[in-house]
Structure formats: C-alpha cells, structure tokens
mmCIF file of C-alpha atoms and ligand atoms in Angstrom:
data_model
loop_
_atom_site.group_PDB
_atom_site.id
_atom_site.type_symbol
_atom_site.label_atom_id
_atom_site.label_comp_id
_atom_site.label_asym_id
_atom_site.label_seq_id
_atom_site.Cartn_x
_atom_site.Cartn_y
_atom_site.Cartn_z
ATOM 1 C CA MET A 14 25.769 226.308 129.695
ATOM 2 C CA ASP A 15 27.116 225.732 133.427
ATOM 3 C CA PRO A 16 27.077 221.504 133.186
ATOM 4 C CA ASP A 17 26.371 221.458 136.986
ATOM 5 C CA ALA A 18 22.651 224.017 136.463
ATOM 6 C CA LYS A 19 21.634 221.831 133.614
ATOM 7 C CA LYS A 20 21.705 218.846 135.692
ATOM 8 C CA GLN A 21 19.978 220.023 138.651
ATOM 9 C CA ALA A 22 17.327 222.226 136.842
ATOM 10 C CA LEU A 23 16.549 219.225 134.351
ATOM 11 C CA ARG A 24 16.623 216.890 137.875
ATOM 12 C CA GLY A 25 13.902 219.611 139.282
ATOM 13 C CA ILE A 26 11.078 217.765 137.068
ATOM 14 C CA THR A 27 9.181 215.855 139.144
ATOM 15 C CA TYR A 28 8.139 212.244 137.904
ATOM 16 C CA GLY A 29 6.089 208.630 138.361
ATOM 17 C CA LEU A 30 8.020 205.529 137.867
ATOM 18 C CA TYR A 31 6.305 203.086 136.051
ATOM 19 C CA VAL A 32 6.778 199.263 134.185
ATOM 20 C CA ILE A 33 6.201 200.309 130.388
ATOM 21 C CA SER A 34 5.581 196.904 128.646
ATOM 22 C CA THR A 35 5.133 196.291 124.635
ATOM 23 C CA ALA A 36 4.608 193.737 122.643
ATOM 24 C CA ASP A 37 5.090 192.452 119.050
ATOM 25 C CA GLY A 38 2.923 189.198 119.049
ATOM 26 C CA ASP A 39 4.178 186.575 121.686
ATOM 27 C CA ASP A 40 7.326 188.383 121.835
ATOM 28 C CA VAL A 41 6.819 190.630 125.010
ATOM 29 C CA ASN A 42 8.673 192.673 127.129
ATOM 30 C CA ALA A 43 9.021 195.596 129.974
ATOM 31 C CA PHE A 44 10.950 198.209 131.838
ATOM 32 C CA ALA A 45 10.805 199.998 134.365
ATOM 33 C CA GLY A 46 10.520 203.695 133.086
ATOM 34 C CA ASN A 47 9.991 207.804 134.438
ATOM 35 C CA TRP A 48 9.797 209.756 131.042
ATOM 36 C CA VAL A 49 6.201 209.643 131.029
ATOM 37 C CA THR A 50 3.513 212.237 130.594
ATOM 38 C CA GLN A 51 -0.331 212.844 128.650
ATOM 39 C CA THR A 52 -0.009 215.205 125.908
ATOM 40 C CA SER A 53 -3.639 215.580 124.644
ATOM 41 C CA PHE A 54 -7.409 214.840 126.558
ATOM 42 C CA ASP A 55 -8.758 214.307 123.097
ATOM 43 C CA PRO A 56 -7.982 212.136 121.627
ATOM 44 C CA PRO A 57 -5.961 210.631 124.574
ATOM 45 C CA LEU A 58 -2.564 211.128 123.803
ATOM 46 C CA VAL A 59 0.561 209.666 126.145
ATOM 47 C CA ALA A 60 4.275 210.226 125.172
ATOM 48 C CA LEU A 61 7.393 207.731 126.261
ATOM 49 C CA GLY A 62 11.369 208.921 126.343
ATOM 50 C CA VAL A 63 12.694 205.337 125.172
ATOM 51 C CA LYS A 64 16.379 204.616 124.630
ATOM 52 C CA GLN A 65 17.291 203.849 121.868
ATOM 53 C CA GLY A 66 18.414 200.483 120.999
ATOM 54 C CA THR A 67 17.450 198.760 123.624
ATOM 55 C CA THR A 68 14.798 195.545 123.941
ATOM 56 C CA SER A 69 11.883 197.352 124.832
ATOM 57 C CA GLN A 70 12.747 200.210 121.948
ATOM 58 C CA GLU A 71 13.056 198.045 118.963
ATOM 59 C CA LEU A 72 10.104 196.132 120.165
ATOM 60 C CA ILE A 73 7.731 199.264 120.561
ATOM 61 C CA ALA A 74 9.109 200.229 116.934
ATOM 62 C CA ARG A 75 8.159 196.652 115.688
ATOM 63 C CA GLY A 76 4.766 195.923 117.666
ATOM 64 C CA GLY A 77 3.451 199.458 117.755
ATOM 65 C CA VAL A 78 2.048 199.076 121.130
ATOM 66 C CA PHE A 79 2.585 199.651 124.919
ATOM 67 C CA ALA A 80 1.032 199.902 127.994
ATOM 68 C CA VAL A 81 1.955 201.892 131.203
ATOM 69 C CA ASN A 82 1.800 199.984 134.507
ATOM 70 C CA VAL A 83 1.134 202.210 137.053
ATOM 71 C CA LEU A 84 2.454 200.772 140.435
ATOM 72 C CA GLU A 85 1.759 201.545 144.161
ATOM 73 C CA ALA A 86 3.919 203.679 146.799
ATOM 74 C CA GLY A 87 5.835 201.255 148.404
ATOM 75 C CA GLN A 88 6.287 199.094 145.046
ATOM 76 C CA LYS A 89 10.219 200.445 144.606
ATOM 77 C CA ASP A 90 11.309 196.803 144.398
ATOM 78 C CA LEU A 91 8.636 195.941 141.759
ATOM 79 C CA ALA A 92 10.212 198.597 139.867
ATOM 80 C CA ALA A 93 13.886 197.800 140.488
ATOM 81 C CA LYS A 94 13.543 194.126 138.837
ATOM 82 C CA PHE A 95 12.697 195.982 135.573
ATOM 83 C CA PHE A 96 15.878 197.911 135.505
ATOM 84 C CA LYS A 97 17.804 195.103 134.032
ATOM 85 C CA PRO A 98 16.467 192.631 130.996
ATOM 86 C CA VAL A 99 13.727 190.358 131.957
ATOM 87 C CA ARG A 100 13.192 186.963 130.964
ATOM 88 C CA ARG A 101 9.360 185.809 129.969
ATOM 89 C CA VAL A 102 8.278 182.508 131.492
ATOM 90 C CA GLY A 103 4.669 181.426 130.466
ATOM 91 C CA ASN A 104 2.674 184.537 132.005
ATOM 92 C CA LYS A 105 5.680 185.529 134.326
ATOM 93 C CA PHE A 106 8.581 187.931 134.114
ATOM 94 C CA GLU A 107 10.783 186.257 136.560
ATOM 95 C CA ASP A 108 8.375 185.700 139.643
ATOM 96 C CA VAL A 109 6.126 189.017 138.483
ATOM 97 C CA ASP A 110 2.645 187.925 137.058
ATOM 98 C CA PHE A 111 0.858 189.157 134.155
ATOM 99 C CA THR A 112 -2.337 189.014 132.207
ATOM 100 C CA THR A 113 -2.096 189.735 128.353
ATOM 101 C CA GLY A 114 -4.090 193.418 127.685
ATOM 102 C CA GLU A 115 -6.172 193.808 124.209
ATOM 103 C CA THR A 116 -3.036 195.310 122.707
ATOM 104 C CA GLY A 117 -1.229 192.426 123.623
ATOM 105 C CA ALA A 118 1.137 194.370 125.989
ATOM 106 C CA PRO A 119 1.271 192.497 129.248
ATOM 107 C CA ILE A 120 -0.804 194.016 132.000
ATOM 108 C CA LEU A 121 1.034 193.241 135.920
ATOM 109 C CA ALA A 122 -0.896 192.027 137.922
ATOM 110 C CA ASP A 123 0.239 193.427 141.075
ATOM 111 C CA ALA A 124 -0.348 197.616 139.180
ATOM 112 C CA LEU A 125 -2.610 199.501 140.573
ATOM 113 C CA ARG A 126 -3.900 200.613 137.298
ATOM 114 C CA PHE A 127 -3.041 200.456 133.639
ATOM 115 C CA PHE A 128 -3.296 201.987 130.366
ATOM 116 C CA GLU A 129 -2.592 200.607 126.907
ATOM 117 C CA CYS A 130 -1.681 202.672 123.829
ATOM 118 C CA ARG A 131 -1.300 201.949 120.089
ATOM 119 C CA VAL A 132 1.903 204.045 118.488
ATOM 120 C CA VAL A 133 0.599 207.090 116.581
ATOM 121 C CA ASP A 134 3.931 208.940 116.333
ATOM 122 C CA THR A 135 7.700 208.498 116.710
ATOM 123 C CA LEU A 136 10.620 211.161 116.877
ATOM 124 C CA GLU A 137 13.837 209.802 116.688
ATOM 125 C CA ARG A 138 15.800 212.047 118.079
ATOM 126 C CA GLY A 139 18.860 212.012 120.840
ATOM 127 C CA ASP A 140 19.619 209.047 122.862
ATOM 128 C CA HIS A 141 15.906 208.304 123.695
ATOM 129 C CA TRP A 142 13.205 208.350 120.824
ATOM 130 C CA ILE A 143 9.983 209.873 121.773
ATOM 131 C CA TYR A 144 6.957 207.443 121.175
ATOM 132 C CA VAL A 145 3.412 209.105 121.127
ATOM 133 C CA GLY A 146 0.572 206.643 121.699
ATOM 134 C CA GLU A 147 -3.231 207.070 121.840
ATOM 135 C CA VAL A 148 -4.762 205.486 124.494
ATOM 136 C CA VAL A 149 -6.958 202.590 123.287
ATOM 137 C CA ASN A 150 -7.546 200.764 126.851
ATOM 138 C CA ALA A 151 -7.355 201.228 130.405
ATOM 139 C CA GLY A 152 -8.201 199.426 133.818
ATOM 140 C CA VAL A 153 -8.281 200.191 137.208
ATOM 141 C CA GLN A 154 -7.151 196.767 139.421
ATOM 142 C CA ARG A 155 -7.210 198.066 142.818
ATOM 143 C CA ASP A 156 -7.548 201.592 144.950
ATOM 144 C CA GLY A 157 -4.529 203.073 146.015
ATOM 145 C CA ALA A 158 -1.584 206.262 145.552
ATOM 146 C CA PRO A 159 0.651 205.830 143.093
ATOM 147 C CA LEU A 160 4.452 205.229 143.440
ATOM 148 C CA THR A 161 6.580 208.631 142.751
ATOM 149 C CA LEU A 162 10.034 208.503 141.402
ATOM 150 C CA GLY A 163 10.886 211.231 144.658
ATOM 151 C CA GLU A 164 10.105 208.692 147.064
ATOM 152 C CA THR A 165 12.427 206.134 145.680
ATOM 153 C CA GLY A 166 15.096 208.233 145.657
ATOM 154 C CA TRP A 167 16.636 207.150 142.503
ATOM 155 C CA SER A 168 16.890 209.581 139.443
ATOM 156 C CA TYR A 169 16.898 209.745 135.896
ATOM 157 C CA GLY A 170 17.550 212.563 134.060
ATOM 158 C CA GLY A 171 19.665 216.078 133.759
HETATM 159 C C1 FMN B 4 15.074 205.087 137.958
HETATM 160 C C2 FMN B 4 15.268 205.031 136.293
HETATM 161 C C3 FMN B 4 14.542 205.172 135.609
HETATM 162 C C4 FMN B 4 14.849 204.779 134.031
HETATM 163 N N1 FMN B 4 13.692 205.818 133.375
HETATM 164 C C5 FMN B 4 13.940 205.545 132.053
HETATM 165 C C6 FMN B 4 12.918 205.894 131.050
HETATM 166 O O1 FMN B 4 12.043 206.700 131.021
HETATM 167 N N2 FMN B 4 13.205 205.355 129.669
HETATM 168 C C7 FMN B 4 14.336 204.620 129.182
HETATM 169 O O2 FMN B 4 14.413 204.027 128.415
HETATM 170 N N3 FMN B 4 14.875 204.054 130.187
HETATM 171 C C8 FMN B 4 14.581 204.282 131.779
HETATM 172 N N4 FMN B 4 15.483 203.412 132.417
HETATM 173 C C9 FMN B 4 16.315 202.755 132.285
HETATM 174 C C10 FMN B 4 16.018 201.235 131.815
HETATM 175 O O3 FMN B 4 14.941 200.766 132.993
HETATM 176 C C11 FMN B 4 17.017 199.912 131.497
HETATM 177 O O4 FMN B 4 18.054 200.618 130.078
HETATM 178 C C12 FMN B 4 16.346 198.838 131.047
HETATM 179 O O5 FMN B 4 17.176 197.926 131.259
HETATM 180 C C13 FMN B 4 15.353 198.464 129.747
HETATM 181 O O6 FMN B 4 15.067 196.987 129.612
HETATM 182 P P1 FMN B 4 15.404 196.282 128.338
HETATM 183 O O7 FMN B 4 16.887 196.428 127.725
HETATM 184 O O8 FMN B 4 14.580 194.986 128.647
HETATM 185 O O9 FMN B 4 14.725 196.934 127.368
HETATM 186 C C14 FMN B 4 15.727 204.134 133.591
HETATM 187 C C15 FMN B 4 16.412 203.565 134.610
HETATM 188 C C16 FMN B 4 16.178 203.741 136.057
HETATM 189 C C17 FMN B 4 17.024 203.017 136.617
#
C-alpha cells in the first residue's frame, strides 16, 4: 500500500469537531474529537474513536457514559481548549462553563446542542478504542450551524 495514498484517502472522510465529555461520579473530563458517527436509528447509537490510555478513554471505560457537545461554526478556539488535558474548577473547565447532564457528563453552556450516551459496546482494537453509546438524552440550547473540521484547517486522520 502507498502510505501517502492511504493518508490522503483517509483524509477524504469529512468530519465535524466536537467536545466529548465524560464522568464517573464527581470525576469529569472532556476532549475535542472528530471521530464521531451515528450508527443506528433504532435504538439511536453513536460510535466514538478514543485514544487508548488518555484520561478521557479511562474515564469513559470507568463511568460508562459520554456526552457529545456540538459546537457552532466559528467556535474553533473553544474546541482548541480541549486538545490538551483540562482542569475542572467547580462547574468550569478553566474558563469554560458547563452544567451537569442526566448521565453526569458535562454539557458546555456555549454548545449549540448535545446528546448524552450510555456505553453499550467497546471494541479494544488499535491505538484508539471504539465506544458505542446509546443516546439517552439530548438537548438544543440555541440555533446555529455546527462546526466542521474542514473550516478549522486542522486534520486528525490518515
Ligand atoms: C483536530 C483534532 C481532532 C482530534 N480528534 C480526536 C478523536 O477523535 N479522538 C481522540 O481520542 N482524540 C482526538 N484528538 C486528540 C485529543 O483532543 C487529545 O488527545 C486530548 O488531549 C485528550 O484529552 P485527555 O488527555 O484529557 O483525555 C484530536 C486532536 C485534534 C488536534
């Protein structure tokens, strides 16, 4: 296989960019990720690819829940705050306010929409593990067009 063709071909997958949060009791975390897709209407299922060994991966494994925060077009600076480990102080990650969802996962106050999932399956293969979650709660906080990975100029894939 031609490695450059593999990289370019895989980078042909188009994505959004989300803040994915998780919780186990009072322990919460969030990271920015693009490897998110719906996989079933009924029941409503979503799959994530999560880097093995990160704080978020270990917390999703322990707590069994995650929330996907849908950001608005133009909110790339907000996403960028979650490319590195974040520190929680009260109901904030650094200067980012959140509320607590039904699953305990943080919901960013400035997200457009969110959905919360309970993990129903895990596939521990490769350097990112797949978590399949059933959507158990969702909300629309305001109108707007979702952030796409393409508009940020960043890529994660290949
Ligand atoms: C553009 C971009 C997209 C990313 N997408 C993912 C992703 O889909 N899954 C993932 O596990 N990490 C992804 N990352 C890396 C995480 O944001 C990063 O590893 C983060 O520090 C993990 O947070 P944690 O260590 O607090 O769990 C992405 C990074 C960038 C720059």
